[in-house]
Short mmCIF file of C-alpha atoms in Angstrom, two decimals:
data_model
loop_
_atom_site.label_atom_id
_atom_site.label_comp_id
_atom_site.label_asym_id
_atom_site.label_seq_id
_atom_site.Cartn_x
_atom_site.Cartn_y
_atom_site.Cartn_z
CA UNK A 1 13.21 -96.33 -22.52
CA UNK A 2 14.22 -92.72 -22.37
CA UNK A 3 12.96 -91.79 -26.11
CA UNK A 4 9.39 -94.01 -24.74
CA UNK A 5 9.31 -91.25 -21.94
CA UNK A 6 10.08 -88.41 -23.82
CA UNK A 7 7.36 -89.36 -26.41
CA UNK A 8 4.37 -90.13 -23.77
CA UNK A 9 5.47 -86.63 -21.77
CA UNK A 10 5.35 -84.98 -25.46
CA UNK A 11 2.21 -86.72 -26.59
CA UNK A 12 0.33 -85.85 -22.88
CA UNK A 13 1.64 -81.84 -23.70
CA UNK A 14 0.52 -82.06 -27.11
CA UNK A 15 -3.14 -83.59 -26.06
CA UNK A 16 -3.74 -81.17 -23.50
CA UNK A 17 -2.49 -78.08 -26.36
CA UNK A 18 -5.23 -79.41 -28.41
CA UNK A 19 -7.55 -78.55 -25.45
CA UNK A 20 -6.59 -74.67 -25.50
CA UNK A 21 -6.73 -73.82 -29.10
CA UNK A 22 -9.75 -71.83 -29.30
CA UNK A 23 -10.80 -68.71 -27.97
CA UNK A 24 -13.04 -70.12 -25.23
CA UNK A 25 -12.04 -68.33 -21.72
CA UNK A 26 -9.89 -68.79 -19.61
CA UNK A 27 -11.75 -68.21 -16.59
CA UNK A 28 -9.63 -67.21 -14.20
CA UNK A 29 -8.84 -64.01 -15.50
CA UNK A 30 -10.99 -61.46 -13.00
CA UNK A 31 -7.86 -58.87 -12.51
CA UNK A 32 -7.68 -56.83 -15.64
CA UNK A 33 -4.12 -55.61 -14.73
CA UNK A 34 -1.64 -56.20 -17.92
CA UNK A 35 1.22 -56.89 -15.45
CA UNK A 36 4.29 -58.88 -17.76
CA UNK A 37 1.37 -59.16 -20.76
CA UNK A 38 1.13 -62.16 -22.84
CA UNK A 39 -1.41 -63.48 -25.83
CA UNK A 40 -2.86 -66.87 -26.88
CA UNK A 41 -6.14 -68.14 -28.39
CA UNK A 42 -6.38 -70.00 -24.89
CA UNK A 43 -9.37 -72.41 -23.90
CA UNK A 44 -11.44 -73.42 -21.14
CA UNK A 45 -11.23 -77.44 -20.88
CA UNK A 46 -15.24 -77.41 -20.42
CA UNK A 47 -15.89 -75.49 -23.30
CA UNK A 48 -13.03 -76.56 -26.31
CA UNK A 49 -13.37 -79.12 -28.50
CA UNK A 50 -12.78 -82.55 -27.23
CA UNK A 51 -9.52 -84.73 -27.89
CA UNK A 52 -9.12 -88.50 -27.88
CA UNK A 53 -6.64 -90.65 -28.51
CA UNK A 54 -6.36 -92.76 -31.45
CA UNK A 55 -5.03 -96.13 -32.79
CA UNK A 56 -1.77 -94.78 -33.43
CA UNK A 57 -1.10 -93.11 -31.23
CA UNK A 58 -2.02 -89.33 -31.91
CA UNK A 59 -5.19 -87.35 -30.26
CA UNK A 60 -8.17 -85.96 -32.95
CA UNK A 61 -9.78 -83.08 -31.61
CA UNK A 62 -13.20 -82.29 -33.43
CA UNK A 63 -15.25 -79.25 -33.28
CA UNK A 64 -19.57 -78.90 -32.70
CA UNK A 65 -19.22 -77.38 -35.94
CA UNK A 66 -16.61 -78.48 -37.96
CA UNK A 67 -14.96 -77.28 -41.56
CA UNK A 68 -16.36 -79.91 -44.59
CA UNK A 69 -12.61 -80.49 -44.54
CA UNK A 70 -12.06 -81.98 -40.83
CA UNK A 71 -13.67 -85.86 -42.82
CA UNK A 72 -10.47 -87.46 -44.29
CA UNK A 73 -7.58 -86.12 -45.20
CA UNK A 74 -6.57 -82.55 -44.53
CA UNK A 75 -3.71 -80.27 -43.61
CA UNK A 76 -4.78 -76.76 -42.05
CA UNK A 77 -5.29 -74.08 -44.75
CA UNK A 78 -2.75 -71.81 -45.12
CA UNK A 79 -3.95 -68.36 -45.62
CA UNK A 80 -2.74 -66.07 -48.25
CA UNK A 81 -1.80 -62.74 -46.16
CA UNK A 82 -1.35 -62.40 -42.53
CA UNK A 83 -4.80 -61.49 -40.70
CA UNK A 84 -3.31 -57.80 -40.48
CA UNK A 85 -2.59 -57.85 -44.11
CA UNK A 86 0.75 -58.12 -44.11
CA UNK A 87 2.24 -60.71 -46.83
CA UNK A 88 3.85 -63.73 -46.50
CA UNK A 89 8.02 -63.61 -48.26
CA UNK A 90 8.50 -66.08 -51.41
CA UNK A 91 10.32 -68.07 -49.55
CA UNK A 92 7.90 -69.24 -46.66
CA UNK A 93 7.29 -72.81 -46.02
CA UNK A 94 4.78 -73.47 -44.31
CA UNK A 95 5.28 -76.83 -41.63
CA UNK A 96 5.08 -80.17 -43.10
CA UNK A 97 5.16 -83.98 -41.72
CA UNK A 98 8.97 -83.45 -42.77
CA UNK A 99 10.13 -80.14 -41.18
CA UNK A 100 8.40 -77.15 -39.34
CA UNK A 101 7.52 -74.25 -41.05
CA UNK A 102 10.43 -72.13 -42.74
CA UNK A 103 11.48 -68.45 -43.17
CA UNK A 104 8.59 -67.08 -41.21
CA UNK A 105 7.40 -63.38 -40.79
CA UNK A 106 7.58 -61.80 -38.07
CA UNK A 107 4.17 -59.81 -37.31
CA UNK A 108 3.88 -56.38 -37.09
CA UNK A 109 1.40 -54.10 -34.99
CA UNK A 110 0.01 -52.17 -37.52
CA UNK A 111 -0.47 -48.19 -35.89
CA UNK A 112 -4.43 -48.60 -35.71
CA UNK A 113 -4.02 -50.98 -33.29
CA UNK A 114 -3.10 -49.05 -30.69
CA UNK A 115 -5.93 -46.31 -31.21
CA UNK A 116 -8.84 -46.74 -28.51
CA UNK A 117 -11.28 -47.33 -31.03
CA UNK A 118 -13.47 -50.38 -32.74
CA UNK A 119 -11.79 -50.47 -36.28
CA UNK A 120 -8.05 -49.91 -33.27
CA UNK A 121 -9.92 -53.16 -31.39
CA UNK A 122 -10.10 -54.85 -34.95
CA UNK A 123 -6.78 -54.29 -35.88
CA UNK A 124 -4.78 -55.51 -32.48
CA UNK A 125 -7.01 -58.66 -32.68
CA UNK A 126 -5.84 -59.44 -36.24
CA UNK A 127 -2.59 -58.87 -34.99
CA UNK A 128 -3.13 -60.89 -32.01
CA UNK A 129 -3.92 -63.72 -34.04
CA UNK A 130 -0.80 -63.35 -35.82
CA UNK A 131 1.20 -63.38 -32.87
CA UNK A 132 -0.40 -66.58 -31.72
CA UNK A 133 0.09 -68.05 -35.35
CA UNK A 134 3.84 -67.36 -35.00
CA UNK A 135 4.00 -69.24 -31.89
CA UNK A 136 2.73 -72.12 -33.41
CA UNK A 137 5.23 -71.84 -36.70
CA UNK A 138 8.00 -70.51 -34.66
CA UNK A 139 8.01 -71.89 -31.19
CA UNK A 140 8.38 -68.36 -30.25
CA UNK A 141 5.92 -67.00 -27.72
CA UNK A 142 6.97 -63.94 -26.72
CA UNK A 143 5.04 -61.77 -29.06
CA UNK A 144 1.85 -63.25 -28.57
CA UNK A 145 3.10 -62.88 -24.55
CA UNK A 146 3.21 -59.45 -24.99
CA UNK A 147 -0.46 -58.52 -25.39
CA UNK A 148 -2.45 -60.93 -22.74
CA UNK A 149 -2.69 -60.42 -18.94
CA UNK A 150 -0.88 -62.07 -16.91
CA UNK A 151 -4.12 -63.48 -15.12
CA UNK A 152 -5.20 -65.31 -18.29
CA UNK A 153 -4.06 -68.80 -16.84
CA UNK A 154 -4.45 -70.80 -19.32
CA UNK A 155 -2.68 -68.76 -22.01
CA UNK A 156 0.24 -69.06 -20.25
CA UNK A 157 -0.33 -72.39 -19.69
CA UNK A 158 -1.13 -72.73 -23.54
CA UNK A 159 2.36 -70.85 -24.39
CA UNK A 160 4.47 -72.97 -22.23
CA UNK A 161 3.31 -76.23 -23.78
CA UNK A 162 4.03 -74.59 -27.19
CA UNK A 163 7.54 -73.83 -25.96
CA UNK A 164 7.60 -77.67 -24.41
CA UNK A 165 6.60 -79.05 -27.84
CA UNK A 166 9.48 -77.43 -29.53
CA UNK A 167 12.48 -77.40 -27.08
CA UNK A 168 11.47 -81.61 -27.03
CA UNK A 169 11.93 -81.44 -30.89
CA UNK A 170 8.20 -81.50 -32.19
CA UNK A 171 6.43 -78.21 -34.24
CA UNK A 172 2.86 -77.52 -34.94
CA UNK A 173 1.71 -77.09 -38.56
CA UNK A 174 -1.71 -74.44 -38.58
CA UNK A 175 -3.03 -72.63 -35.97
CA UNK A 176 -4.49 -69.73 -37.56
CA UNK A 177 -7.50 -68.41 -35.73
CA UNK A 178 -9.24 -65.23 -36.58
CA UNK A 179 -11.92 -63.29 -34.80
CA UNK A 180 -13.94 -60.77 -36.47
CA UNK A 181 -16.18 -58.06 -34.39
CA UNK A 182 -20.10 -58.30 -34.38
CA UNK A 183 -21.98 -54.97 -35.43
CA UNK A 184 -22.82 -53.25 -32.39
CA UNK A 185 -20.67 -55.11 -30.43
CA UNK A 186 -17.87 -52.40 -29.29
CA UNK A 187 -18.98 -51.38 -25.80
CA UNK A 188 -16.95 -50.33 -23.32
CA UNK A 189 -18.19 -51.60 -19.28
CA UNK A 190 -18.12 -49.20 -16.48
CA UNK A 191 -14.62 -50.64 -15.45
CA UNK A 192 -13.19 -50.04 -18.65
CA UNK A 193 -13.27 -53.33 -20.03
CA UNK A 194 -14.78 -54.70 -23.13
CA UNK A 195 -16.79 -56.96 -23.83
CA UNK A 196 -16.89 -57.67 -27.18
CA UNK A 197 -18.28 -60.44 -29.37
CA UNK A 198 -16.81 -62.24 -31.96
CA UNK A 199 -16.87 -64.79 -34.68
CA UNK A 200 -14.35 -67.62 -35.06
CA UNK A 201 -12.95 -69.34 -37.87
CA UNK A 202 -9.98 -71.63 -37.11
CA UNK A 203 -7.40 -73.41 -40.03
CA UNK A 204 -7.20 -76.29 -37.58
CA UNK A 205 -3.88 -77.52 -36.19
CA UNK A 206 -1.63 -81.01 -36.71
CA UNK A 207 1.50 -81.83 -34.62
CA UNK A 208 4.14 -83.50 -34.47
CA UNK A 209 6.76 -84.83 -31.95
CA UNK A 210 9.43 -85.01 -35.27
CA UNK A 211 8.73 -88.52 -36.00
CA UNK A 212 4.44 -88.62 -36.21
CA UNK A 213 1.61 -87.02 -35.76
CA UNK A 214 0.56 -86.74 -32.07
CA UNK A 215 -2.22 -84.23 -32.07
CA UNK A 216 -4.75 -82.67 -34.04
CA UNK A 217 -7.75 -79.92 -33.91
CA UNK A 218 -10.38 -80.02 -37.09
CA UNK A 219 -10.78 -76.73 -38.49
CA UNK A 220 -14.40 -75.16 -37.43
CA UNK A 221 -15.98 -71.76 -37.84
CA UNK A 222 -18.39 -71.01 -35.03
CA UNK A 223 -21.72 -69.77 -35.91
CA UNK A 224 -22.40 -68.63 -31.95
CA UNK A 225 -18.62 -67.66 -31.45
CA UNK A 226 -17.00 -66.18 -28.47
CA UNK A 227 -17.17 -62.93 -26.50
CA UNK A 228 -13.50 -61.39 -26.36
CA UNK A 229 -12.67 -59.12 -22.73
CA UNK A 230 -9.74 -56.38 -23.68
CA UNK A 231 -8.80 -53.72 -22.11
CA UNK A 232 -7.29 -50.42 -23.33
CA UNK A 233 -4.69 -48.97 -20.91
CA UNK A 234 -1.60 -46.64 -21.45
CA UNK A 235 -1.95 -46.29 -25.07
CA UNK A 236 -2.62 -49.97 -25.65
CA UNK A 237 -4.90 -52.88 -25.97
CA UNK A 238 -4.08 -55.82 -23.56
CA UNK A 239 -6.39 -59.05 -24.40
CA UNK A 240 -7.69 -60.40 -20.60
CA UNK A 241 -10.02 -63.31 -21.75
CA UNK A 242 -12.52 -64.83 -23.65
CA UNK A 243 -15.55 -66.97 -23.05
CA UNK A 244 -18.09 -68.83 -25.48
CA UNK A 245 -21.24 -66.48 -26.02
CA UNK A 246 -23.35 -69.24 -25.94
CA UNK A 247 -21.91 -71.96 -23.59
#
């Protein structure tokens, strides 16, 4: 009875994670104040791709636009440097079925990222989506923590499950999510936020509670993509939210 509890409690954290793995808003984030910061691709529950549950057990979360690969088979695409360019060691492994992933790199902010600038914006996103891949490899949050507001809700909701999933013995294989700048689209607002838009491509995401699969998110690359809200403030960028551009 007790390992039947854990696994529904795991499998209801792991369904709703599916919900927030995109970088549709969060919503609730109107105070641009960093406060304690944190990071997270985190999603609106109106605007993310949809999860249901299946025969056995785990949730399938498809995009509007999905990757050829989300039909059949697939495992989420492991890229071959870090979105900042940094390389993965010889001996990374990334997560399998079998074990989560092994001997992973720690991200580092590379210096441009903390310039005020577009190519500076560029460069702390890439990083931010590092961060938030190493939360799902590592179970660690506290990087991607580090460079969100505190009033982005559902990132910290996001980063909690992540912790959940791994202190009750599961891991997360994928998660990498990058968002590349539109031309013209560095602007700053009149309260110093901005408003920038983006274009998403995700590597799609498969968990496990250490036995099975529980949860998955196809891989998709939005063709509409998101519009990203940082802020620049004491010599660096703070990500506040993000909301589809074309809900």
């Amino acid at each position: 009875m007790g390992d039947a509890l854990k696994r529904r409690k795991l499998a209801a954290s792991l369904a709703a994670l599916a919900l927030g793995l995109t970088l549709a808003g969060c919503g609730n984030s109107n105070d641009p104040e960093p406060g304690d910061t944190a990071t997270s691709t985190s999603a609106d529950g109106g605007s993310s791709p949809t999860v249901s549950e299946t025969g056995d057990g785990s949730s399938d979360s498809p995009s509007s636009s999905p990757d050829p690969s989300a039909s059949g088979d697939w495992w989420p695409e492991q890229p071959e440097t870090m979105a900042t360019g940094q390389e993965f060691p010889d001996d990374f492994e990334p997560a399998t079925l079998e074990h989560p992933a092994r001997n992973v790199p720690k991200p580092v902010m590379p210096e441009e990222a903390k310039q005020e600038t577009e190519a500076g914006a560029q460069a702390f996103l890439d990083y931010r989506t590092d961060a938030v891949w190493y939360a799902f490899q590592t179970g660690d949050t506290q990087l991607a923590r580090e460079v969100t507001a505190d009033g982005c809700e559902n990132c910290m909701v996001q980063f909690n499950r992540i912790d959940t999933i791994y202190s009750d013995g599961g891991w997360i294989a994928g998660g990498y999510e990058g968002g590349s700048i539109l031309e013209e689209g560095f602007i700053r607002g009149a309260d110093g936020v901005y408003n920038i838009p983006v274009e998403t491509k995700s590597s799609g995401v498969k968990v496990t509670d250490g036995d099975r699969l529980i949860s998955q998110q196809h891989p998709f690359d939005t063709s509409e993509g998101f519009n990203v809200n940082l802020i620049f403030r004491d010599g660096k960028w703070v990500y506040i939210t993000a909301s589809p551009r074309n809900p």
